[in-house]
Coordinates of C-alpha atoms in Angstrom, one line a residue:
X1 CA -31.9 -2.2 -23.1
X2 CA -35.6 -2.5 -21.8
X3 CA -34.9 -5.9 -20.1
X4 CA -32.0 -3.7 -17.9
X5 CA -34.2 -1.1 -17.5
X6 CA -37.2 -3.3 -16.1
X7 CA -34.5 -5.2 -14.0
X8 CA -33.3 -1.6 -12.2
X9 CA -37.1 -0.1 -12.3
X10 CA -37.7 -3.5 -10.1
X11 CA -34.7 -2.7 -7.5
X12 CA -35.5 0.5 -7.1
X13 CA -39.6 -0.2 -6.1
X14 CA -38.3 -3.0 -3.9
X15 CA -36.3 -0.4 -1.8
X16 CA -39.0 1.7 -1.9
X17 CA -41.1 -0.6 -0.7
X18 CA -39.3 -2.4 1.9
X19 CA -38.2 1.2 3.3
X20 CA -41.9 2.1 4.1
X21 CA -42.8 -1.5 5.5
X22 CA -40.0 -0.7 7.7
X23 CA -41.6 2.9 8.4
X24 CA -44.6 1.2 8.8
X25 CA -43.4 -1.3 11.4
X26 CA -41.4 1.4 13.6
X27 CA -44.6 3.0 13.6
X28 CA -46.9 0.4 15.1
X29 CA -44.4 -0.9 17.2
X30 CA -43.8 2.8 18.8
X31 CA -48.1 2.9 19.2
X32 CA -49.9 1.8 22.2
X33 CA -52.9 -0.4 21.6
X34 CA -55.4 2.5 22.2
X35 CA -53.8 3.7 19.7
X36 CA -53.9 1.1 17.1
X37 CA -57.4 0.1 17.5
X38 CA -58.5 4.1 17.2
X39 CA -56.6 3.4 14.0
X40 CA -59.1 1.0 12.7
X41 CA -62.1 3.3 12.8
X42 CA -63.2 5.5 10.0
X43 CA -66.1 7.2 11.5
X44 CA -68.6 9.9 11.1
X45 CA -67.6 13.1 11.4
X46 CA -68.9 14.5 14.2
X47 CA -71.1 17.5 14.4
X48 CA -69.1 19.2 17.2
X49 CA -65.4 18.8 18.6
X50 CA -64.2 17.0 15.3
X51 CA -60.9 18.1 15.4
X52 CA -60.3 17.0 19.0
X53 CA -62.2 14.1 18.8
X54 CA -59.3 13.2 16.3
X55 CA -56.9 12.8 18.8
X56 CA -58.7 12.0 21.5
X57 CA -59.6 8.8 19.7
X58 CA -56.5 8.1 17.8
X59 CA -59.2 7.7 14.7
X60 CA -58.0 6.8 11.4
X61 CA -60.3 8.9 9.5
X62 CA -63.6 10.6 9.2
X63 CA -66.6 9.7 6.5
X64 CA -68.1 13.1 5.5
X65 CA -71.7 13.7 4.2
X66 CA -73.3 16.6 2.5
X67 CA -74.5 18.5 5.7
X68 CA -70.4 18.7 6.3
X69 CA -70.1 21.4 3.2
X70 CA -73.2 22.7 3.1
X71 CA -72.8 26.4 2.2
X72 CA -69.1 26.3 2.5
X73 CA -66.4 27.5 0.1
X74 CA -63.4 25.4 -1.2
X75 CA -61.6 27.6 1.4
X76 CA -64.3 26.5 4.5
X77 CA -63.8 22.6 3.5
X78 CA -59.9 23.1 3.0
X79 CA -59.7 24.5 6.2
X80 CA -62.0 22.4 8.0
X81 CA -60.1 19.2 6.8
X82 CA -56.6 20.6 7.7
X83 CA -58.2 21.1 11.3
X84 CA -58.5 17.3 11.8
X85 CA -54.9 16.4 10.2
X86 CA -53.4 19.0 11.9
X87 CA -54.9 17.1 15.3
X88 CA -53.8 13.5 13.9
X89 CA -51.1 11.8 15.1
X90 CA -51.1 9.5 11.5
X91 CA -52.4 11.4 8.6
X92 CA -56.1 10.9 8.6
X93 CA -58.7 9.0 5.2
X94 CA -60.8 11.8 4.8
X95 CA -63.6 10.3 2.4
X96 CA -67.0 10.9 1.1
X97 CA -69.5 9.3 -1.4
X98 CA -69.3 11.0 -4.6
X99 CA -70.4 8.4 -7.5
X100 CA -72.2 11.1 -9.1
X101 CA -75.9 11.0 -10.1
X102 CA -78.3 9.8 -7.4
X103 CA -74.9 10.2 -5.2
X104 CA -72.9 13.1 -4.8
X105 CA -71.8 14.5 -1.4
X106 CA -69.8 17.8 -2.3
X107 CA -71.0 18.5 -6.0
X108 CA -74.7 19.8 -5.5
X109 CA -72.9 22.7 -3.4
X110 CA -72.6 25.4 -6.1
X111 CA -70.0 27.2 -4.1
X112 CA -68.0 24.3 -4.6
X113 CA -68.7 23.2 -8.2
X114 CA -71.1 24.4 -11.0
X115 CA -72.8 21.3 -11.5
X116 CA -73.4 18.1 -9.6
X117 CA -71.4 15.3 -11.0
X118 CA -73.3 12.8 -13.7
X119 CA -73.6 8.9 -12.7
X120 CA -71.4 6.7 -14.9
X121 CA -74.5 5.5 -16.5
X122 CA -75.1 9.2 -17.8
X123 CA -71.9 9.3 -18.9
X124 CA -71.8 6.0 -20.4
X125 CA -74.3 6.8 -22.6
X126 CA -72.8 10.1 -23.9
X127 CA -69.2 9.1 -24.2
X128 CA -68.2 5.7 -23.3
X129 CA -65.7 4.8 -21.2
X130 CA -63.7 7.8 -22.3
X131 CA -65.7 10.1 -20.8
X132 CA -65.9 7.7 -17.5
X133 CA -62.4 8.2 -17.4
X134 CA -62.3 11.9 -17.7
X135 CA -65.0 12.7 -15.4
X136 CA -63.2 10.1 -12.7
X137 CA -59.6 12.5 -13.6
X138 CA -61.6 15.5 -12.8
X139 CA -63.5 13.6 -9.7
X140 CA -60.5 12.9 -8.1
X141 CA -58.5 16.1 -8.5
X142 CA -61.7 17.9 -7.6
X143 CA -61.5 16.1 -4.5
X144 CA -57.8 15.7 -3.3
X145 CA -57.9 19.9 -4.2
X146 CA -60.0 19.9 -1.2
X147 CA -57.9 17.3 1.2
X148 CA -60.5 14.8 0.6
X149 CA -58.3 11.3 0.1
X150 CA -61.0 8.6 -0.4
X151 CA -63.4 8.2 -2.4
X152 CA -66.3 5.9 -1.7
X153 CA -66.9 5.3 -5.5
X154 CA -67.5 4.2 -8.3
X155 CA -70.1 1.8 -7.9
X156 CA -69.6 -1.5 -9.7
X157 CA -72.8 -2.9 -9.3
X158 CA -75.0 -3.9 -12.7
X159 CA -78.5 -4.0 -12.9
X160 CA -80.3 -4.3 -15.8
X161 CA -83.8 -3.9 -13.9
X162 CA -84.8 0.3 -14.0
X163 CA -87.2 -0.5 -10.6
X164 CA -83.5 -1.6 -8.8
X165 CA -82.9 0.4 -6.3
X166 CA -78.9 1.0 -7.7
X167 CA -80.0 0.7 -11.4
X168 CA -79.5 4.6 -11.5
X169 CA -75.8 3.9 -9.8
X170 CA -74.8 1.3 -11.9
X171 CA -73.5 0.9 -15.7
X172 CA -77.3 -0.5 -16.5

């Protein structure tokens, strides 16, 4: 029945989970506290020395802008962002801003992608949240394809002033 189905679904996740908390918890308790607090900081990326910064620092991730994939390939940023895992201790959040629109990070490279990504207001207006969905499907397999794990986006502001400064990023 559904009901026992549900019921063994529910045992299973709980093992799951309380296996990983335990993970978790050997973990931290193994780190010292340079360690931890390097943990907390998802930083810049660094212009030079990025990969050994990442273990020098014990960081928990890297924020990366435009400049970082400017005229690189799929291949460059791959590689680039396997250099700072490959240095982490704790698998690194590798993130950007890519909302689309006003916003994108990676997209305007046309060695990465044909076309910049639209704003949800864009596609809003062509398709509804149907095509909101889609483009997020292909946002985020766009970016995991290149090691990035976090996504700084969407925006969920709403403005319904076109002089806002985040009208453009916003649902309207």
């Amino acid at each position: 029945t559904d009901s026992s189905s549900d019921a063994k679904s529910y045992v299973a996740i709980r093992i799951i989970v309380h296996d990983q908390l335990s993970r978790a918890e050997q973990i931290l308790s193994e780190m010292t506290l340079e360690e931890k607090v390097g943990q907390m900081f998802m930083v810049r990326c660094p212009d030079s020395d990025a990969a050994d910064k990442v273990s020098a620092y014990h960081l928990g991730g890297y924020i990366l802008f435009a400049q970082d994939f400017a005229d690189k390939n799929a291949g460059d940023v791959r590689h680039m962002i396997q250099s700072y895992q490959a240095n982490a201790a704790i698998p690194l959040l590798i993130g950007v801003d890519e909302e689309g629109g006003t916003v994108n990070r990676i997209s305007i490279n046309p060695n990465l992608r044909n076309e910049p990504f639209y704003s949800s207001q864009e596609l809003f207006q062509e398709g509804g949240y149907d095509l909101i969905y889609n483009d997020t499907k292909e946002k985020c397999g766009f970016l995991r394809s290149l090691g990035i794990n976090v996504n700084f986006a969407p925006v969920c502001d709403v403005s319904t002033d076109p002089n806002d400064y985040i009208y453009k990023r916003s649902f309207g």
